[in-house]
mmCIF file of C-alpha atoms in Angstrom:
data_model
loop_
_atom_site.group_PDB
_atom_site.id
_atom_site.type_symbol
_atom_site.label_atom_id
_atom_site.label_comp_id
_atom_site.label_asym_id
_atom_site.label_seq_id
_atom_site.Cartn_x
_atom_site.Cartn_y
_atom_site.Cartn_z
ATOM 1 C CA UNK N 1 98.408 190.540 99.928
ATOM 2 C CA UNK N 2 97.326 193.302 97.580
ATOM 3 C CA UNK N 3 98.881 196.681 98.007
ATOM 4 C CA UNK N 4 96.435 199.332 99.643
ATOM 5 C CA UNK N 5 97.137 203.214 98.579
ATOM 6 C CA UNK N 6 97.762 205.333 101.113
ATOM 7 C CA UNK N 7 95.245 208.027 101.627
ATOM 8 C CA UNK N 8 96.168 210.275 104.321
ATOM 9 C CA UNK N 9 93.258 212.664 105.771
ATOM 10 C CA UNK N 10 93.072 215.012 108.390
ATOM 11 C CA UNK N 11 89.829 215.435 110.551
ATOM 12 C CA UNK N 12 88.392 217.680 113.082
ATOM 13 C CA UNK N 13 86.034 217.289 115.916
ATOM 14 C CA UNK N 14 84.484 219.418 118.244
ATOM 15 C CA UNK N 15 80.888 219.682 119.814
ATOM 16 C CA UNK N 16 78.030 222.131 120.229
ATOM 17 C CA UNK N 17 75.322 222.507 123.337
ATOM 18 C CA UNK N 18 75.523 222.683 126.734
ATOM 19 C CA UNK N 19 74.163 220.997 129.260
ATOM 20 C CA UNK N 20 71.211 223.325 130.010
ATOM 21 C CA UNK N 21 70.414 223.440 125.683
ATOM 22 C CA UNK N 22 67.831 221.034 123.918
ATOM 23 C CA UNK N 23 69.656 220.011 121.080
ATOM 24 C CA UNK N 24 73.116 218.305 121.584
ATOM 25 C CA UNK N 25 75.419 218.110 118.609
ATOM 26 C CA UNK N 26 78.859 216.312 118.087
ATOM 27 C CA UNK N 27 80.209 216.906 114.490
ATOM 28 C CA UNK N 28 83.569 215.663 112.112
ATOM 29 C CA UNK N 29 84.805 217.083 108.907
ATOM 30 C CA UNK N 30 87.056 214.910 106.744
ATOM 31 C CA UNK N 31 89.583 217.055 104.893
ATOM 32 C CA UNK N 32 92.575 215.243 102.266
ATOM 33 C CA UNK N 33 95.611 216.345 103.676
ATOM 34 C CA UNK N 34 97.052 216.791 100.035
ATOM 35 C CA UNK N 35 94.104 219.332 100.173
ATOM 36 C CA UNK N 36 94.461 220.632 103.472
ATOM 37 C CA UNK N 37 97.869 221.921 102.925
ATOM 38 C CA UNK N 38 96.812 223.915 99.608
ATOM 39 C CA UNK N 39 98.561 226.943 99.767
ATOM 40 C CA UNK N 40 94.996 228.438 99.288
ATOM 41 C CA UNK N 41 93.635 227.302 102.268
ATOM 42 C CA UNK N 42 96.593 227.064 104.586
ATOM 43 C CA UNK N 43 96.501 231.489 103.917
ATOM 44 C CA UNK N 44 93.544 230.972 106.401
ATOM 45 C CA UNK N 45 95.622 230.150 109.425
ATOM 46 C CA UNK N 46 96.551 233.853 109.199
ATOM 47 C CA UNK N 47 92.727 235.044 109.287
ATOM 48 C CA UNK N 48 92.272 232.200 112.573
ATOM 49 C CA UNK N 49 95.246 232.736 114.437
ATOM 50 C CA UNK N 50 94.950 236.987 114.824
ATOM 51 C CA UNK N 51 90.746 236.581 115.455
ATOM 52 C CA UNK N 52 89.207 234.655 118.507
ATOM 53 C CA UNK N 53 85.674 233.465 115.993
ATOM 54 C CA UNK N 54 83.162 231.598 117.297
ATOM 55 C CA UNK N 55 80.003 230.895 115.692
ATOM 56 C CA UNK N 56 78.536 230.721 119.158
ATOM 57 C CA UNK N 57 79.170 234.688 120.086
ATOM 58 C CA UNK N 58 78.743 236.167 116.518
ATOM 59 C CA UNK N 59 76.146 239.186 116.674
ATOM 60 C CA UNK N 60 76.503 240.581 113.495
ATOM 61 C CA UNK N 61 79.967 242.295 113.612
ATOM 62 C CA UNK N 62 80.982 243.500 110.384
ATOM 63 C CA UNK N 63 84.649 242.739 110.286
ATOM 64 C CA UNK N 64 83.756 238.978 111.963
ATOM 65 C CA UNK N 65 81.768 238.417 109.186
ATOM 66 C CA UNK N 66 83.504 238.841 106.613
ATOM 67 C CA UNK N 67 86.503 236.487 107.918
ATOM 68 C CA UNK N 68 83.498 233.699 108.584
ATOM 69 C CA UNK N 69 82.770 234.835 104.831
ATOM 70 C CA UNK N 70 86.441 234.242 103.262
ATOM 71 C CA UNK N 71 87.112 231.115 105.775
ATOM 72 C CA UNK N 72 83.823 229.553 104.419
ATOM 73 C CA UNK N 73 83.477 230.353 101.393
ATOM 74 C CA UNK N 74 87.295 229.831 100.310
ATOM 75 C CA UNK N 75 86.438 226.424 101.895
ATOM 76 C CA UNK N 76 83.818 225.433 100.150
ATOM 77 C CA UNK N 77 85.595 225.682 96.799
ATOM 78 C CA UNK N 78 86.778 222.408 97.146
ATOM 79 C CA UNK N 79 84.061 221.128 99.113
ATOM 80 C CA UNK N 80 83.930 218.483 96.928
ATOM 81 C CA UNK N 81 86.501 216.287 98.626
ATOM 82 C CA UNK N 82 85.202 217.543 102.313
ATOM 83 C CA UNK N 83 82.618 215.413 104.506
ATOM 84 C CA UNK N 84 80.682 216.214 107.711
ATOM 85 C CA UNK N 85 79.263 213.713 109.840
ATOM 86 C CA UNK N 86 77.061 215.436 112.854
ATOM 87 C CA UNK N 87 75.299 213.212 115.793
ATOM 88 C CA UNK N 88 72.143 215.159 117.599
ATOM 89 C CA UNK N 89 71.944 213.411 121.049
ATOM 90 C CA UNK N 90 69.573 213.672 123.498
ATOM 91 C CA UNK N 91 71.339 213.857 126.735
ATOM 92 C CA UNK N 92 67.726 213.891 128.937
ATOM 93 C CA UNK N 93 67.356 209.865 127.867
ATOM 94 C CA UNK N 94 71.032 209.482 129.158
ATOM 95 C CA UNK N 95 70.226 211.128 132.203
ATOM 96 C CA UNK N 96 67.077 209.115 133.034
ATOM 97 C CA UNK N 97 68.125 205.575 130.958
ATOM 98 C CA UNK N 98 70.895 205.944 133.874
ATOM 99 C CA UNK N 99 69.335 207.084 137.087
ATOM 100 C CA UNK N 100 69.221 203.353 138.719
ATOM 101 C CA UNK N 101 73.533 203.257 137.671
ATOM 102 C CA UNK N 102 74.739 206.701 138.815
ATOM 103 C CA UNK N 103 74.547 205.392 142.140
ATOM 104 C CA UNK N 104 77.473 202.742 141.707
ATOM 105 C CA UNK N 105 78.964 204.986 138.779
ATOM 106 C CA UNK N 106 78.156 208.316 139.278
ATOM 107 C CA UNK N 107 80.258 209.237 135.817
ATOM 108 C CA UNK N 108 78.031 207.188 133.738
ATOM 109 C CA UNK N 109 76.303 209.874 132.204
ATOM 110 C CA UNK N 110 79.289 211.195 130.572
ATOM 111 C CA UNK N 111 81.151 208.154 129.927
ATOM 112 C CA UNK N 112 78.287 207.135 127.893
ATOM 113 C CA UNK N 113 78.398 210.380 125.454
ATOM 114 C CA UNK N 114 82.135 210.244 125.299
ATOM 115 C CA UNK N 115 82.279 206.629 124.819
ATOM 116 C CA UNK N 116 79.958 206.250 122.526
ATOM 117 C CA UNK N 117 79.380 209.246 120.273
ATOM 118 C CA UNK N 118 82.923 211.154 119.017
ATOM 119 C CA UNK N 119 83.888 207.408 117.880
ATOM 120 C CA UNK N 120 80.736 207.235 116.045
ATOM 121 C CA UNK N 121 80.834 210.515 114.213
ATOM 122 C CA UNK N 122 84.453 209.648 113.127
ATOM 123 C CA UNK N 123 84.092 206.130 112.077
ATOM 124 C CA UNK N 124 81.659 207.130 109.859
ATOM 125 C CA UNK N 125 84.061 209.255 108.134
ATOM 126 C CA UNK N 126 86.131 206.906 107.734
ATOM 127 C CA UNK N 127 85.159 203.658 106.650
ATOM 128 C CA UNK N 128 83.920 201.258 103.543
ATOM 129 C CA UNK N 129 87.100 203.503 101.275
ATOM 130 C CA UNK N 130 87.374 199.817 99.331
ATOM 131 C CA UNK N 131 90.038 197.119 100.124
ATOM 132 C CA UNK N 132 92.338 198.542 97.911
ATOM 133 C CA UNK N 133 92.790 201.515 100.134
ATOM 134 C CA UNK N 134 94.047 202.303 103.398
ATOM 135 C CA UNK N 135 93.231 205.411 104.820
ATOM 136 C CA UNK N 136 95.530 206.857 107.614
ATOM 137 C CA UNK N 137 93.736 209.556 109.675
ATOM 138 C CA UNK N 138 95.047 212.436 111.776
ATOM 139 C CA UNK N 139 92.324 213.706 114.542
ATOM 140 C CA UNK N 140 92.454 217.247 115.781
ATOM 141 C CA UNK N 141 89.793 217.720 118.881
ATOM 142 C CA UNK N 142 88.848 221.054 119.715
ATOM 143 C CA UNK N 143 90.651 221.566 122.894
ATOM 144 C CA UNK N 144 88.204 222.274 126.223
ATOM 145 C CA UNK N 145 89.213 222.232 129.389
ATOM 146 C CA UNK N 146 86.096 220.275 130.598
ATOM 147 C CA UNK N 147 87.748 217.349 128.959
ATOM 148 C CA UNK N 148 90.587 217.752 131.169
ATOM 149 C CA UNK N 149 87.950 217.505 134.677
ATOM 150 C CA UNK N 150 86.958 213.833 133.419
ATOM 151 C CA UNK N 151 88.419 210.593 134.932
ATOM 152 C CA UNK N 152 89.393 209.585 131.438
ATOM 153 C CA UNK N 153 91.101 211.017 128.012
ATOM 154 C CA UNK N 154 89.127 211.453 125.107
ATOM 155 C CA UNK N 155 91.827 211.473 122.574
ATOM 156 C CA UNK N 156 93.405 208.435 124.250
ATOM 157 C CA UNK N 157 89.534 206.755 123.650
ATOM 158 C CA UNK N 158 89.088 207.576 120.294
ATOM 159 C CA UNK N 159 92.705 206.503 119.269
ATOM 160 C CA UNK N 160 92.513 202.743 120.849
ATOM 161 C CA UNK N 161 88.594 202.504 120.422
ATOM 162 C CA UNK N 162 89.002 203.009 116.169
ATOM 163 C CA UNK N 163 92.189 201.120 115.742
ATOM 164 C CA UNK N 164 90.779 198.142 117.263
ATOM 165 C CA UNK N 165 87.115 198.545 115.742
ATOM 166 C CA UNK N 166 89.485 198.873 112.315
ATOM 167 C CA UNK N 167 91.190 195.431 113.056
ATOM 168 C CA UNK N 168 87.545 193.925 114.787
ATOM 169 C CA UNK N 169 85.893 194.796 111.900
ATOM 170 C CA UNK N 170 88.382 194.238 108.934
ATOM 171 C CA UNK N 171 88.471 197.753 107.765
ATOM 172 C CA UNK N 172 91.329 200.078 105.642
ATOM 173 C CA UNK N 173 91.962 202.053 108.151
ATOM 174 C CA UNK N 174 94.062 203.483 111.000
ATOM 175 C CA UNK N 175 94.313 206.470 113.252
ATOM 176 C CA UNK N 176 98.170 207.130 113.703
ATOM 177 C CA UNK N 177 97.578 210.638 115.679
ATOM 178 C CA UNK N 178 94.654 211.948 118.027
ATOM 179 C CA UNK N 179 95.358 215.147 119.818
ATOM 180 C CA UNK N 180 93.439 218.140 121.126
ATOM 181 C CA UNK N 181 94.088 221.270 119.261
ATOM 182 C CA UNK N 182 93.081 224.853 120.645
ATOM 183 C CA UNK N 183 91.406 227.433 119.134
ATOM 184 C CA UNK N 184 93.290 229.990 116.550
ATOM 185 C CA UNK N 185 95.547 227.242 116.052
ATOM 186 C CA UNK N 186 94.608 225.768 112.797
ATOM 187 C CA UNK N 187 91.608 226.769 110.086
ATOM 188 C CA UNK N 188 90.457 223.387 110.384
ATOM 189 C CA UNK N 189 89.336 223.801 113.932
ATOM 190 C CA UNK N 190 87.862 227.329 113.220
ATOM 191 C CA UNK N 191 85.557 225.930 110.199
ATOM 192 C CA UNK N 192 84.817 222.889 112.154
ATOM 193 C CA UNK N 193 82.826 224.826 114.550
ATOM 194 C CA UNK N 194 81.182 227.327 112.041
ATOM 195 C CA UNK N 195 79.674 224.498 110.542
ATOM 196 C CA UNK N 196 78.438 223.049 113.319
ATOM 197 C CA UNK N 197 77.176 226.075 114.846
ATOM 198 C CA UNK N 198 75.301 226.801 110.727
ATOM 199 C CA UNK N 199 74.430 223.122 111.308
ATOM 200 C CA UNK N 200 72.938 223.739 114.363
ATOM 201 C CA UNK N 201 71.156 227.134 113.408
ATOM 202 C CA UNK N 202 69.599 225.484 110.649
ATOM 203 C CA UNK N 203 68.219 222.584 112.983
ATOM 204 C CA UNK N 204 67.226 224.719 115.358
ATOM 205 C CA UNK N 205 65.655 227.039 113.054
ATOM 206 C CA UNK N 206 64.810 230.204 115.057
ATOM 207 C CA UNK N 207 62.770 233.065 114.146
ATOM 208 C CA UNK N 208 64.292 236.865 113.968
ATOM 209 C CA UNK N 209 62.998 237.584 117.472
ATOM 210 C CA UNK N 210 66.629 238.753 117.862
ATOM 211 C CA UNK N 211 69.190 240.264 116.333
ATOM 212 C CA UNK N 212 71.369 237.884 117.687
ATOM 213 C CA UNK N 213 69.598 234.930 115.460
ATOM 214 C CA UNK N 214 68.440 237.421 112.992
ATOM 215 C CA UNK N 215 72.013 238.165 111.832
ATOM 216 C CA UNK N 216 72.946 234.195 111.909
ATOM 217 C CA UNK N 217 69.894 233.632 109.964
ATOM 218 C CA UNK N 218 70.885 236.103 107.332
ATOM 219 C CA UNK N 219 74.766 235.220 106.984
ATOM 220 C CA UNK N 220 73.422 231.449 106.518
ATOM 221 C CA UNK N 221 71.212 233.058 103.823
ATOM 222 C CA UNK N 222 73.700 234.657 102.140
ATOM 223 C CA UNK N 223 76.320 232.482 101.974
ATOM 224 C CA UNK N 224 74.041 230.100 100.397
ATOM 225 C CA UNK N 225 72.745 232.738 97.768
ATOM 226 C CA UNK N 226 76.357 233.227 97.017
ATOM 227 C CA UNK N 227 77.679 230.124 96.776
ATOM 228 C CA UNK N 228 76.306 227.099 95.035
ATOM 229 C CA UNK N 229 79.336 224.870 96.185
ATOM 230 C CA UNK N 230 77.995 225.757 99.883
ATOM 231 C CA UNK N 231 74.116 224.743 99.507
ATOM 232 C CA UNK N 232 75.614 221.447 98.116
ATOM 233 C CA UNK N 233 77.985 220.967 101.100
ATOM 234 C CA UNK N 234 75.247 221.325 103.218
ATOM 235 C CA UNK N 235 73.188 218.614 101.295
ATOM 236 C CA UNK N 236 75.915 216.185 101.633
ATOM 237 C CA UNK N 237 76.091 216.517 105.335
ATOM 238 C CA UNK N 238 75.140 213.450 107.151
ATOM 239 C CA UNK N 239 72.868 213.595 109.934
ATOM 240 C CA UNK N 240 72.023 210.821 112.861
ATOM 241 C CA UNK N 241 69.828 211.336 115.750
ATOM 242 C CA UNK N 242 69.907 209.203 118.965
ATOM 243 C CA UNK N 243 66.702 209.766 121.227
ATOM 244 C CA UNK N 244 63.986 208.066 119.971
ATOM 245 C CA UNK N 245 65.386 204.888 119.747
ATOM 246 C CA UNK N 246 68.676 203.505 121.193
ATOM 247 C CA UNK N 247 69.756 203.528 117.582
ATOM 248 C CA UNK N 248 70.988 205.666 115.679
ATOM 249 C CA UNK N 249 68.678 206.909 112.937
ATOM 250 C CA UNK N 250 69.701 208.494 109.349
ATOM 251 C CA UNK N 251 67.627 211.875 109.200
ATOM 252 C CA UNK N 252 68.527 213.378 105.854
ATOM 253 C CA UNK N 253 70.011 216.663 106.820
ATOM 254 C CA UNK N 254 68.432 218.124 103.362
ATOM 255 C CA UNK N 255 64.988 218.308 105.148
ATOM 256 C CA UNK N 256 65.759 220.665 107.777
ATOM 257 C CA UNK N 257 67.803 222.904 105.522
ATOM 258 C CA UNK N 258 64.973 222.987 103.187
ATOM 259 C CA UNK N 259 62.687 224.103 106.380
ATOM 260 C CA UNK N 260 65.001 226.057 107.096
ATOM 261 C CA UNK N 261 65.011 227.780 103.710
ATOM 262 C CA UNK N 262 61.143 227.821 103.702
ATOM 263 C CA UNK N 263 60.330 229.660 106.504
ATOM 264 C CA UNK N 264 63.283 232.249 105.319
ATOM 265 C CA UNK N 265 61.787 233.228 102.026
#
Protein backbone atom coordinates (compact mmCIF):
# COMPACT_ATOMS: atom_id res chain seq x y z
CA UNK A 1 0.00 0.00 0.00
CA UNK A 2 1.39 3.39 -0.92
CA UNK A 3 2.18 5.78 1.85
CA UNK A 4 -0.43 8.74 2.15
CA UNK A 5 1.06 12.22 3.69
CA UNK A 6 -0.46 13.37 6.45
CA UNK A 7 -2.22 16.63 6.09
CA UNK A 8 -3.69 17.76 9.21
CA UNK A 9 -6.45 20.69 8.96
CA UNK A 10 -8.52 22.33 11.30
CA UNK A 11 -12.16 23.46 10.38
CA UNK A 12 -14.91 25.50 11.73
CA UNK A 13 -18.61 25.42 11.48
CA UNK A 14 -21.27 27.43 12.59
CA UNK A 15 -24.66 28.67 11.02
CA UNK A 16 -26.55 31.86 10.26
CA UNK A 17 -30.63 32.55 10.24
CA UNK A 18 -33.22 31.92 12.37
CA UNK A 19 -36.15 30.37 12.11
CA UNK A 20 -38.38 33.41 11.41
CA UNK A 21 -35.39 34.72 8.46
CA UNK A 22 -35.66 33.87 4.62
CA UNK A 23 -32.36 32.87 3.89
CA UNK A 24 -30.80 29.94 5.91
CA UNK A 25 -27.05 29.53 5.79
CA UNK A 26 -24.69 26.74 7.19
CA UNK A 27 -20.97 27.53 6.38
CA UNK A 28 -17.13 25.66 6.90
CA UNK A 29 -13.75 27.16 6.58
CA UNK A 30 -10.80 24.82 6.05
CA UNK A 31 -7.68 26.21 7.71
CA UNK A 32 -3.90 24.02 7.60
CA UNK A 33 -3.15 23.59 11.01
CA UNK A 34 0.65 24.23 10.18
CA UNK A 35 -1.07 27.59 9.24
CA UNK A 36 -3.42 27.94 11.89
CA UNK A 37 -0.87 27.95 14.55
CA UNK A 38 1.26 30.85 12.78
CA UNK A 39 2.36 32.90 15.39
CA UNK A 40 0.70 35.68 13.22
CA UNK A 41 -2.56 34.53 13.45
CA UNK A 42 -2.66 32.73 16.75
CA UNK A 43 -1.92 36.91 18.18
CA UNK A 44 -5.71 37.01 17.25
CA UNK A 45 -6.93 34.86 20.08
CA UNK A 46 -5.98 37.92 22.18
CA UNK A 47 -8.26 40.39 20.01
CA UNK A 48 -11.33 37.30 20.34
CA UNK A 49 -11.01 36.29 23.73
CA UNK A 50 -11.25 40.16 25.53
CA UNK A 51 -14.29 41.22 22.72
CA UNK A 52 -17.76 39.41 22.53
CA UNK A 53 -17.93 40.17 18.10
CA UNK A 54 -20.59 39.14 16.26
CA UNK A 55 -21.23 40.01 12.81
CA UNK A 56 -24.89 39.67 13.64
CA UNK A 57 -25.02 42.83 16.29
CA UNK A 58 -22.33 45.07 14.61
CA UNK A 59 -23.83 48.73 14.12
CA UNK A 60 -20.99 50.53 13.18
CA UNK A 61 -18.92 50.77 16.43
CA UNK A 62 -15.66 52.17 15.85
CA UNK A 63 -13.43 50.14 18.08
CA UNK A 64 -15.53 46.71 16.80
CA UNK A 65 -14.53 47.53 13.59
CA UNK A 66 -11.41 47.81 13.56
CA UNK A 67 -10.80 44.29 15.43
CA UNK A 68 -13.29 42.75 12.49
CA UNK A 69 -10.66 44.83 10.34
CA UNK A 70 -7.24 43.27 11.82
CA UNK A 71 -9.04 39.66 12.39
CA UNK A 72 -10.01 39.75 8.63
CA UNK A 73 -7.75 41.24 7.02
CA UNK A 74 -4.63 39.58 8.90
CA UNK A 75 -6.61 36.48 7.75
CA UNK A 76 -6.84 36.93 4.48
CA UNK A 77 -3.08 37.20 3.97
CA UNK A 78 -2.85 33.72 3.62
CA UNK A 79 -6.12 33.16 2.26
CA UNK A 80 -4.60 31.28 -0.18
CA UNK A 81 -4.56 27.98 1.67
CA UNK A 82 -8.21 28.82 3.35
CA UNK A 83 -11.63 27.39 1.85
CA UNK A 84 -15.30 28.16 2.61
CA UNK A 85 -18.00 25.97 1.74
CA UNK A 86 -21.62 27.72 2.60
CA UNK A 87 -25.16 25.74 2.06
CA UNK A 88 -28.37 28.29 1.65
CA UNK A 89 -31.36 26.06 2.71
CA UNK A 90 -34.72 26.66 2.51
CA UNK A 91 -36.24 25.49 5.66
CA UNK A 92 -40.16 26.40 4.35
CA UNK A 93 -39.76 23.12 1.78
CA UNK A 94 -38.62 21.14 4.96
CA UNK A 95 -41.44 22.28 6.79
CA UNK A 96 -44.10 21.45 4.17
CA UNK A 97 -42.02 18.30 2.25
CA UNK A 98 -42.68 16.99 6.02
CA UNK A 99 -46.11 17.93 7.20
CA UNK A 100 -47.71 14.25 6.46
CA UNK A 101 -44.30 12.79 8.89
CA UNK A 102 -44.29 15.21 11.85
CA UNK A 103 -47.14 13.40 13.03
CA UNK A 104 -45.20 10.01 13.75
CA UNK A 105 -41.84 12.10 14.11
CA UNK A 106 -42.53 15.31 15.22
CA UNK A 107 -38.45 16.09 15.16
CA UNK A 108 -38.24 15.50 11.54
CA UNK A 109 -37.88 18.89 10.59
CA UNK A 110 -34.72 19.33 12.35
CA UNK A 111 -33.27 16.02 12.03
CA UNK A 112 -33.41 16.59 8.42
CA UNK A 113 -31.20 20.00 8.49
CA UNK A 114 -28.85 18.52 11.01
CA UNK A 115 -28.60 15.30 9.31
CA UNK A 116 -28.17 16.30 6.21
CA UNK A 117 -26.54 19.70 5.80
CA UNK A 118 -23.31 20.37 8.42
CA UNK A 119 -22.04 16.86 6.89
CA UNK A 120 -22.46 18.26 3.54
CA UNK A 121 -20.75 21.58 3.97
CA UNK A 122 -17.77 19.68 5.56
CA UNK A 123 -17.35 16.85 3.23
CA UNK A 124 -16.97 19.13 0.68
CA UNK A 125 -14.03 20.52 2.31
CA UNK A 126 -12.61 17.71 2.57
CA UNK A 127 -12.52 15.36 -0.10
CA UNK A 128 -10.91 14.31 -3.75
CA UNK A 129 -7.07 15.63 -1.81
CA UNK A 130 -5.57 12.61 -4.26
CA UNK A 131 -4.77 9.01 -3.06
CA UNK A 132 -1.54 9.91 -2.07
CA UNK A 133 -2.87 11.97 0.76
CA UNK A 134 -4.69 11.53 3.82
CA UNK A 135 -6.13 14.34 5.35
CA UNK A 136 -6.91 14.21 9.16
CA UNK A 137 -9.47 16.88 10.19
CA UNK A 138 -10.20 18.56 13.52
CA UNK A 139 -13.96 20.14 13.67
CA UNK A 140 -14.67 23.03 15.95
CA UNK A 141 -18.71 23.79 16.00
CA UNK A 142 -19.74 26.98 17.21
CA UNK A 143 -21.18 26.11 20.49
CA UNK A 144 -25.26 26.96 20.92
CA UNK A 145 -27.19 25.88 23.40
CA UNK A 146 -30.14 25.01 21.04
CA UNK A 147 -28.01 22.09 20.06
CA UNK A 148 -28.06 20.94 23.49
CA UNK A 149 -32.46 20.96 23.48
CA UNK A 150 -32.26 18.27 20.52
CA UNK A 151 -32.79 14.48 21.04
CA UNK A 152 -29.47 13.94 19.34
CA UNK A 153 -25.62 15.32 19.24
CA UNK A 154 -24.45 17.06 16.38
CA UNK A 155 -20.81 16.61 16.89
CA UNK A 156 -21.39 12.92 17.67
CA UNK A 157 -23.32 12.97 13.87
CA UNK A 158 -20.86 14.58 12.01
CA UNK A 159 -17.94 12.48 13.56
CA UNK A 160 -19.54 8.82 12.72
CA UNK A 161 -21.55 10.15 9.59
CA UNK A 162 -17.88 11.35 7.71
CA UNK A 163 -15.74 8.55 8.93
CA UNK A 164 -17.98 6.06 7.53
CA UNK A 165 -18.92 8.10 4.24
CA UNK A 166 -14.75 8.24 4.14
CA UNK A 167 -14.52 4.34 4.31
CA UNK A 168 -18.17 3.96 2.06
CA UNK A 169 -16.80 5.97 -0.37
CA UNK A 170 -12.97 5.17 -0.51
CA UNK A 171 -11.78 8.56 0.38
CA UNK A 172 -8.24 10.05 2.21
CA UNK A 173 -9.75 11.07 4.90
CA UNK A 174 -10.69 10.99 8.60
CA UNK A 175 -12.17 13.12 11.30
CA UNK A 176 -10.18 12.20 14.58
CA UNK A 177 -11.91 15.17 16.75
CA UNK A 178 -15.46 16.95 16.54
CA UNK A 179 -16.28 19.20 19.40
CA UNK A 180 -18.30 22.35 20.04
CA UNK A 181 -16.24 25.33 20.77
CA UNK A 182 -17.74 28.65 22.35
CA UNK A 183 -17.38 31.93 21.40
CA UNK A 184 -14.03 34.08 22.36
CA UNK A 185 -12.45 30.87 22.53
CA UNK A 186 -10.49 30.57 19.41
CA UNK A 187 -10.06 33.15 16.17
CA UNK A 188 -11.18 30.46 14.09
CA UNK A 189 -14.67 30.50 15.47
CA UNK A 190 -14.77 34.39 15.51
CA UNK A 191 -13.81 34.62 11.58
CA UNK A 192 -16.00 31.73 10.87
CA UNK A 193 -18.99 33.71 11.62
CA UNK A 194 -17.81 37.11 10.09
CA UNK A 195 -17.68 35.43 6.98
CA UNK A 196 -20.73 33.99 7.05
CA UNK A 197 -22.52 36.88 8.29
CA UNK A 198 -20.31 39.10 4.95
CA UNK A 199 -21.51 35.97 3.10
CA UNK A 200 -24.81 36.44 4.02
CA UNK A 201 -24.91 40.37 3.65
CA UNK A 202 -23.73 40.04 0.29
CA UNK A 203 -26.59 37.43 -0.60
CA UNK A 204 -28.96 39.23 0.93
CA UNK A 205 -27.92 42.40 -0.50
CA UNK A 206 -29.84 45.15 1.36
CA UNK A 207 -30.16 48.69 0.60
CA UNK A 208 -28.88 51.60 3.19
CA UNK A 209 -32.42 51.99 4.55
CA UNK A 210 -30.49 51.62 7.84
CA UNK A 211 -27.65 52.36 9.44
CA UNK A 212 -27.57 49.11 10.75
CA UNK A 213 -27.02 47.57 6.99
CA UNK A 214 -25.59 50.77 5.83
CA UNK A 215 -22.49 50.36 8.03
CA UNK A 216 -22.22 46.41 7.06
CA UNK A 217 -22.53 47.44 3.56
CA UNK A 218 -19.68 49.86 3.83
CA UNK A 219 -17.14 47.70 6.02
CA UNK A 220 -17.79 44.88 3.21
CA UNK A 221 -16.86 47.72 0.80
CA UNK A 222 -13.93 48.60 2.30
CA UNK A 223 -12.36 45.70 3.15
CA UNK A 224 -12.60 44.72 -0.36
CA UNK A 225 -11.12 48.14 -1.64
CA UNK A 226 -8.33 47.40 0.71
CA UNK A 227 -7.53 44.16 0.20
CA UNK A 228 -7.14 42.29 -3.03
CA UNK A 229 -6.38 38.91 -1.17
CA UNK A 230 -10.09 39.43 0.33
CA UNK A 231 -12.16 40.03 -3.07
CA UNK A 232 -10.35 36.79 -4.18
CA UNK A 233 -11.35 34.85 -1.02
CA UNK A 234 -14.65 35.74 -1.62
CA UNK A 235 -14.51 34.46 -5.31
CA UNK A 236 -13.29 31.18 -4.21
CA UNK A 237 -16.13 30.64 -1.86
CA UNK A 238 -18.33 27.83 -2.81
CA UNK A 239 -21.90 28.22 -2.80
CA UNK A 240 -24.91 25.41 -2.93
CA UNK A 241 -28.50 26.08 -2.65
CA UNK A 242 -31.15 23.44 -1.69
CA UNK A 243 -34.84 24.67 -2.46
CA UNK A 244 -35.56 24.40 -5.81
CA UNK A 245 -34.73 21.05 -6.29
CA UNK A 246 -34.01 18.28 -3.72
CA UNK A 247 -30.47 18.66 -4.97
CA UNK A 248 -28.09 20.54 -4.26
CA UNK A 249 -27.20 23.09 -6.92
CA UNK A 250 -23.63 24.90 -7.54
CA UNK A 251 -24.55 28.76 -7.67
CA UNK A 252 -21.24 30.49 -8.27
CA UNK A 253 -20.94 32.71 -5.29
CA UNK A 254 -19.03 35.34 -7.74
CA UNK A 255 -22.50 36.41 -9.11
CA UNK A 256 -24.01 37.70 -6.09
CA UNK A 257 -20.85 39.45 -4.95
CA UNK A 258 -20.67 41.06 -8.24
CA UNK A 259 -24.52 42.25 -7.60
CA UNK A 260 -23.60 43.01 -4.73
CA UNK A 261 -20.78 45.27 -5.90
CA UNK A 262 -23.08 46.75 -8.64
CA UNK A 263 -25.70 48.12 -6.86
CA UNK A 264 -22.84 49.62 -4.34
CA UNK A 265 -21.04 51.75 -6.84
Amino acid sequence: MTERKSFPVRIFFDESGKHSEKIHLMGAILIPSTLYELPELQELNEIVRQSDIHWATFRGHGSTRKKIEKIILTAMNHQRLMKMNVISYNQNKIQQDSQEIKEKFADVVDHTIYTKFPERVVYGLIRKYGSHSFVDAQVAIEHDNTYEAKNYDLRRQMFEQLNIQSIYRGENFKLSDVQYMAKQEEYGIELTDLLLGIVRTIIENPNDSTSGKRVKNKLILDLITESDSFYSFLNRVKLYEWGKSNDLIDAPFKNYLDIFLSDHL
